[in-house]
PDB file of C-alpha atoms (C1' of nucleotides) in Angstrom:
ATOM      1  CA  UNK A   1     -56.683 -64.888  16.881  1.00 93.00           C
ATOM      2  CA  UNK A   2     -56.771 -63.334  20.136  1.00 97.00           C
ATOM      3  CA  UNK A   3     -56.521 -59.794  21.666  1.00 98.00           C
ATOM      4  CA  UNK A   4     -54.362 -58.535  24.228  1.00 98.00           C
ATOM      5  CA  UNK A   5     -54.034 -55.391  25.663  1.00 98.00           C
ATOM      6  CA  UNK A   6     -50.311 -53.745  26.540  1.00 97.00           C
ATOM      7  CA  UNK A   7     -49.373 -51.059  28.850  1.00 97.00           C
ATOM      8  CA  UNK A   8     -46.308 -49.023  28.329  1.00 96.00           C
ATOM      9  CA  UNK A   9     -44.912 -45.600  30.188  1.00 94.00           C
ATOM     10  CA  UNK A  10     -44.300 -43.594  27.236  1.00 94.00           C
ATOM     11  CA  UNK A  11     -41.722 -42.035  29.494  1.00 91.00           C
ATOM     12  CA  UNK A  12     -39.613 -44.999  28.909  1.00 92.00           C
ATOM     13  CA  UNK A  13     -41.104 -46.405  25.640  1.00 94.00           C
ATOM     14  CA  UNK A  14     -43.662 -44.851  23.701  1.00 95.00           C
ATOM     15  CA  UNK A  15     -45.587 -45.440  20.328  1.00 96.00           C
ATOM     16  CA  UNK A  16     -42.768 -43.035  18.584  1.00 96.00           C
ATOM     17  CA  UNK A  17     -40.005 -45.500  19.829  1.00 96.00           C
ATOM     18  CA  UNK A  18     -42.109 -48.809  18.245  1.00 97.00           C
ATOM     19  CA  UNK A  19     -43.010 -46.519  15.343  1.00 97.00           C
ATOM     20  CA  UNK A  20     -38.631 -46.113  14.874  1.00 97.00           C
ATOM     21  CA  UNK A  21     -38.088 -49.698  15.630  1.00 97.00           C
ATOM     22  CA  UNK A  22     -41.012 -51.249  14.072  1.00 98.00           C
ATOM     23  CA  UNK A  23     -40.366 -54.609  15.825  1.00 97.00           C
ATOM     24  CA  UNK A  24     -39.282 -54.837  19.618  1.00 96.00           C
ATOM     25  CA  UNK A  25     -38.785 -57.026  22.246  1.00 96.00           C
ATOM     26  CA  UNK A  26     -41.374 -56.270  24.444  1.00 95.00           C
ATOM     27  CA  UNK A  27     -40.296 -56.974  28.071  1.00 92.00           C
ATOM     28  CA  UNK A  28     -40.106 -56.392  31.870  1.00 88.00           C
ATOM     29  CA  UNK A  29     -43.266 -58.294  32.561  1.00 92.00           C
ATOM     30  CA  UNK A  30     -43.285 -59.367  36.099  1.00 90.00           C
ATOM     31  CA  UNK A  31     -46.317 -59.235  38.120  1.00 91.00           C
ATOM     32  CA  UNK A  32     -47.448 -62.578  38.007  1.00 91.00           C
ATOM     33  CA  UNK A  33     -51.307 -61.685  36.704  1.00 93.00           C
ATOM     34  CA  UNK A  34     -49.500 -59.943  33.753  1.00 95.00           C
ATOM     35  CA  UNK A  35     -47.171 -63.273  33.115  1.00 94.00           C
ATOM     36  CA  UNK A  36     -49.961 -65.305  32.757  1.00 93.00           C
ATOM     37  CA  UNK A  37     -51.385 -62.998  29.873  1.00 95.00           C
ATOM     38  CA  UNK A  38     -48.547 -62.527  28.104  1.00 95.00           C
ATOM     39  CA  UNK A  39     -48.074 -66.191  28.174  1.00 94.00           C
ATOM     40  CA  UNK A  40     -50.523 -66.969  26.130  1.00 95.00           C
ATOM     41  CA  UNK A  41     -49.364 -64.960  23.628  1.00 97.00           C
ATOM     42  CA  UNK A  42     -49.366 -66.942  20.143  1.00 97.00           C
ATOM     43  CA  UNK A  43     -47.739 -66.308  17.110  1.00 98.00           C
ATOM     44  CA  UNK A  44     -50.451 -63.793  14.973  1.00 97.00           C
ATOM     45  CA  UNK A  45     -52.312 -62.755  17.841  1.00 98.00           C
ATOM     46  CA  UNK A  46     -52.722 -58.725  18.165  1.00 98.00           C
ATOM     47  CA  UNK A  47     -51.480 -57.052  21.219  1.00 98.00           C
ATOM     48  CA  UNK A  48     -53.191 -52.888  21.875  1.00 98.00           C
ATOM     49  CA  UNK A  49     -50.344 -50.676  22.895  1.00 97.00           C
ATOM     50  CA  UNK A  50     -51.755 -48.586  25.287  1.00 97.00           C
ATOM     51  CA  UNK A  51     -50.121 -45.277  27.078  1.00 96.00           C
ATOM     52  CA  UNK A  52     -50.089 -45.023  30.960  1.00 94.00           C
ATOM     53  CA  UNK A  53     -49.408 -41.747  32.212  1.00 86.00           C
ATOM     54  CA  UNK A  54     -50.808 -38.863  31.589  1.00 81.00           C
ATOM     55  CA  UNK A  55     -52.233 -40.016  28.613  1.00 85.00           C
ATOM     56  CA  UNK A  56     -54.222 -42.984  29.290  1.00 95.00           C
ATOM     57  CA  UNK A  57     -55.172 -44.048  25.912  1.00 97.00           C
ATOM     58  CA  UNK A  58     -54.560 -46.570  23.223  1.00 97.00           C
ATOM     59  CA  UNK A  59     -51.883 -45.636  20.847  1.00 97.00           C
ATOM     60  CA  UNK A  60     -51.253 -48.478  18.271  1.00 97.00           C
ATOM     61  CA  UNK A  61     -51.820 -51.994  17.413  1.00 98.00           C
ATOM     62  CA  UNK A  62     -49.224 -54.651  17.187  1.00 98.00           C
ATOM     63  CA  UNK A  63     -48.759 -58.237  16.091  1.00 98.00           C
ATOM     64  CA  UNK A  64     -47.339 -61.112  18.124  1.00 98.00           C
ATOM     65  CA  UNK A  65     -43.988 -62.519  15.912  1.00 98.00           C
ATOM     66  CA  UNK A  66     -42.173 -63.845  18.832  1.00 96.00           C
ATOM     67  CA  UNK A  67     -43.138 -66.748  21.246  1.00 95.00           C
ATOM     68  CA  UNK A  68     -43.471 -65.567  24.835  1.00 94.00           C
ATOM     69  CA  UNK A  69     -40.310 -66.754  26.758  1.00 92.00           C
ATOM     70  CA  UNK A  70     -38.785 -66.386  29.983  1.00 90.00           C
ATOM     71  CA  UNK A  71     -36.041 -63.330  29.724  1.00 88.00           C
ATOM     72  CA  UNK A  72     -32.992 -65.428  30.151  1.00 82.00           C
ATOM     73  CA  UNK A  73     -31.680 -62.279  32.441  1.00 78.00           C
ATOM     74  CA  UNK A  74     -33.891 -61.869  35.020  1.00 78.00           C
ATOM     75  CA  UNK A  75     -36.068 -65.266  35.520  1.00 73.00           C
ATOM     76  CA  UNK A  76     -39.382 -64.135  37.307  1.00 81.00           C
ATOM     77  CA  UNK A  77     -39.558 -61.983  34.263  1.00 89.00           C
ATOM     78  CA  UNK A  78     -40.990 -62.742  30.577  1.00 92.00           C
ATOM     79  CA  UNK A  79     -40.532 -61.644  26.955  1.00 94.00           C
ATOM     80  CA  UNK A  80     -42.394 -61.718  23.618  1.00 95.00           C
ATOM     81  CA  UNK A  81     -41.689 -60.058  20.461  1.00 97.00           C
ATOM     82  CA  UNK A  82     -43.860 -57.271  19.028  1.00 97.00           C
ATOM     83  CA  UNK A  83     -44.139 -56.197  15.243  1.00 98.00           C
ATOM     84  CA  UNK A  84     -46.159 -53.120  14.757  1.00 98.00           C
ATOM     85  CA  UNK A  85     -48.971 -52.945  12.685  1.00 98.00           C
ATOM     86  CA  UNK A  86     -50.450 -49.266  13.227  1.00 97.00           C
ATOM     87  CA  UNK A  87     -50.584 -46.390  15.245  1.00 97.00           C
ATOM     88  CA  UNK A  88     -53.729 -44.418  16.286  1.00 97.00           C
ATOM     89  CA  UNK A  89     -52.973 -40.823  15.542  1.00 94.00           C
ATOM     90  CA  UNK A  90     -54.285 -38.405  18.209  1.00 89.00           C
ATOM     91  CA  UNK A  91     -58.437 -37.965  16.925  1.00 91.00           C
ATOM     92  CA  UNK A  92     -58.869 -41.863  17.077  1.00 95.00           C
ATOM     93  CA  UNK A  93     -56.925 -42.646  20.219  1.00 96.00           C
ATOM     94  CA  UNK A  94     -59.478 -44.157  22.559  1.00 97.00           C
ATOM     95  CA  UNK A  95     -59.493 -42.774  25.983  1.00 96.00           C
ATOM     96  CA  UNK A  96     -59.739 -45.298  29.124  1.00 97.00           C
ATOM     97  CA  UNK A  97     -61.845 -42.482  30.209  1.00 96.00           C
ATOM     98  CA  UNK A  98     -63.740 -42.475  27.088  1.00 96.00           C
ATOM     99  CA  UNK A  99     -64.215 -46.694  27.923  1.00 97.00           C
ATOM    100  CA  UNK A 100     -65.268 -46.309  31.612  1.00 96.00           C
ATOM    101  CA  UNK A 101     -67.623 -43.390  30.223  1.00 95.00           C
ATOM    102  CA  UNK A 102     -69.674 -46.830  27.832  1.00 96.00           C
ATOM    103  CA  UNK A 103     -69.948 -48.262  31.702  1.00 95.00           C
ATOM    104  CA  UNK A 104     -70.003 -51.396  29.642  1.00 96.00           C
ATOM    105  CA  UNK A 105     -66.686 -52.886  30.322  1.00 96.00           C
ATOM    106  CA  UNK A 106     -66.625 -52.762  34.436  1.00 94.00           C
ATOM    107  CA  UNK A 107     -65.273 -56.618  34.669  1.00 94.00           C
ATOM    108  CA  UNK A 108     -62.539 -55.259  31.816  1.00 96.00           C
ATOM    109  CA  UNK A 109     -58.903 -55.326  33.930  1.00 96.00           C
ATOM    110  CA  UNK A 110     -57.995 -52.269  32.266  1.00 97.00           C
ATOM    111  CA  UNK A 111     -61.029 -50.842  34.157  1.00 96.00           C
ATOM    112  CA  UNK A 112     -60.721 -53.437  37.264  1.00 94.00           C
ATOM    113  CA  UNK A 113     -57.812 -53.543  37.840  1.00 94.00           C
ATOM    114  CA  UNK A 114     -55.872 -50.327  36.702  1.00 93.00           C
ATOM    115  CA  UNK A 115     -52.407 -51.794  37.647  1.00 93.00           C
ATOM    116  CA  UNK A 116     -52.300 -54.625  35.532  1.00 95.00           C
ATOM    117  CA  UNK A 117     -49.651 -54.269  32.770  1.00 95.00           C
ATOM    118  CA  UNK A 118     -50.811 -56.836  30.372  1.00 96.00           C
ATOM    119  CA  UNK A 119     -54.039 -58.354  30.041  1.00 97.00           C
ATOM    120  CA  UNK A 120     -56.668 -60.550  27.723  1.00 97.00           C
ATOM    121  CA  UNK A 121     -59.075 -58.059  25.710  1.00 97.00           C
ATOM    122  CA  UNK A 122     -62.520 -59.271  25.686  1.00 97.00           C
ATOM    123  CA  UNK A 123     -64.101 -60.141  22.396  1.00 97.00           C
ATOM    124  CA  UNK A 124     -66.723 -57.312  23.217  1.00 97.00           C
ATOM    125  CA  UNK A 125     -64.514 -54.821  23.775  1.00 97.00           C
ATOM    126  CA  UNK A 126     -63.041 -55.392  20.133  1.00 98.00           C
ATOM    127  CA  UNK A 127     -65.915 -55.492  19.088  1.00 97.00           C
ATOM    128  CA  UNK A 128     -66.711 -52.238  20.552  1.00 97.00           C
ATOM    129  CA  UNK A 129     -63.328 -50.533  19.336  1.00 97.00           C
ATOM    130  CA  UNK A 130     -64.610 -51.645  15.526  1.00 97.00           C
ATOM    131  CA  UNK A 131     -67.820 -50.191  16.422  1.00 96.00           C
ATOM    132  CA  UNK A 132     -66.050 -46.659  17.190  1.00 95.00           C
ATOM    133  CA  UNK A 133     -64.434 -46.801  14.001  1.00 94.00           C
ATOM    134  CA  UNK A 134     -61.011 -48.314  14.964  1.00 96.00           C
ATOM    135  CA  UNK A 135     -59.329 -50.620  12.204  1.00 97.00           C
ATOM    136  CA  UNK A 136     -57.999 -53.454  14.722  1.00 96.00           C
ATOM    137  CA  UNK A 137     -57.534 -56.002  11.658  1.00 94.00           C
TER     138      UNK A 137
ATOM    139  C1'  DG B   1     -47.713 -34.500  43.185  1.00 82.21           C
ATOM    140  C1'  DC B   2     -51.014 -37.307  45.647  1.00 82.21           C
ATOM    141  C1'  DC B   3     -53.055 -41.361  46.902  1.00 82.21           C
ATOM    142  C1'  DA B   4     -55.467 -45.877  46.355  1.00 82.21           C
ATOM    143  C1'  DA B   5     -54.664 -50.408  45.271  1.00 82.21           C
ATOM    144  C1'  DC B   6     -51.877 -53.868  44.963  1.00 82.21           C
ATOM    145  C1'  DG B   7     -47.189 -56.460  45.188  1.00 82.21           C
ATOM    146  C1'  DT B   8     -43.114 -57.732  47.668  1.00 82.21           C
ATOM    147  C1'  DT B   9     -40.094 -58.350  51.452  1.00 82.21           C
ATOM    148  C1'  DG B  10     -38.507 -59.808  55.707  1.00 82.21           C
ATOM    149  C1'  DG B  11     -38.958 -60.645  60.715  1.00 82.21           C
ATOM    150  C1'  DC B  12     -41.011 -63.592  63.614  1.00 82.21           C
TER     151       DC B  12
ATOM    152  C1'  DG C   1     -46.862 -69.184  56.863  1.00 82.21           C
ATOM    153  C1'  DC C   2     -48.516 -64.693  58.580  1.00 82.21           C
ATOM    154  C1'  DC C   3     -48.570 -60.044  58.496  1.00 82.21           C
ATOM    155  C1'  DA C   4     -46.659 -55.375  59.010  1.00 82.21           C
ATOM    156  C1'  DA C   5     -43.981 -52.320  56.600  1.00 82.21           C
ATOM    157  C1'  DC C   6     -42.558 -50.765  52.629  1.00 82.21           C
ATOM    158  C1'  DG C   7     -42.313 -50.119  47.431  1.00 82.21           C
ATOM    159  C1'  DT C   8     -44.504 -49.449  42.881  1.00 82.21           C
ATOM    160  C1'  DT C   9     -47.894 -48.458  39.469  1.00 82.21           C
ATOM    161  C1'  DG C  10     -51.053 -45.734  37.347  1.00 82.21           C
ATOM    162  C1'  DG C  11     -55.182 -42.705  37.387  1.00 82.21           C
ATOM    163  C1'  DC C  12     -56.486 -38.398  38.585  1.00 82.21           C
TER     164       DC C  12
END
DNA sequence: GCCAACGTTGGC
DNA sequence: GCCAACGTTGGC
């Protein structure tokens, strides 16, 4: 099983929308760093939903029920369906400030390369959130 | 709201 | 195929 990590505006969809919906196609990945991550989403694997903007913390963990798959209306951009598992209610959300703060995850994209939508979590940094108390099962 | 970093587009 | 100009994202 493998962690991801997934950015959303919560502007246009945020943790109270996936909390309504419970299971959502999660699209409009384009930038082609981001496609490659969110094509290797399997079937099981957990996906952090993470708010950009403002916020800039994770929010909620999901499951991957849907095979990544070009969206069939706009080509250069892919889908994959999300199932929630839980949300992080305000005193556990982690902080990316909170992460840079460890100065342990510098090579981390979230910390890299702070434009990057969708991204591979490394096992450390799981490790890290489990560490700080964070049920990520 | 600003700006840095990065992506994308289009003229050549 | 290069690169300048422009657009977009996200952190602050």
């Amino acid at each position: 099983m493998t962690y991801f990590l997934a950015k959303t505006d919560p502007d246009c969809y945020s943790i109270d929308d996936f909390v309504k919906e419970q299971e959502t196609v999660w699209d409009g990945i384009r930038n082609p760093a981001a496609v490659l991550a969110i094509k290797s989403w399997k079937i099981g694997d957990r996906v952090l939903i993470y708010h950009s903007q403002g916020q800039a913390c994770i929010v909620g963990l999901a499951e991957v029920t849907g095979a990544p798959h070009p969206d069939p209306k706009n080509e250069k951009s892919w889908v994959g369906t999300l199932k929630l598992i839980r949300t992080y209610p305000e005193p556990q959300r982690v902080t990316l400030r909170e992460i840079k703060a460890t100065g342990l995850f510098t090579d981390f994209a979230l910390v890299k390369q702070s434009r990057l939508s969708t991204m591979l979590c490394p096992p450390e940094f799981i490790d890290w959130l489990r560490a700080r108390g964070l049920d990520v099962s």
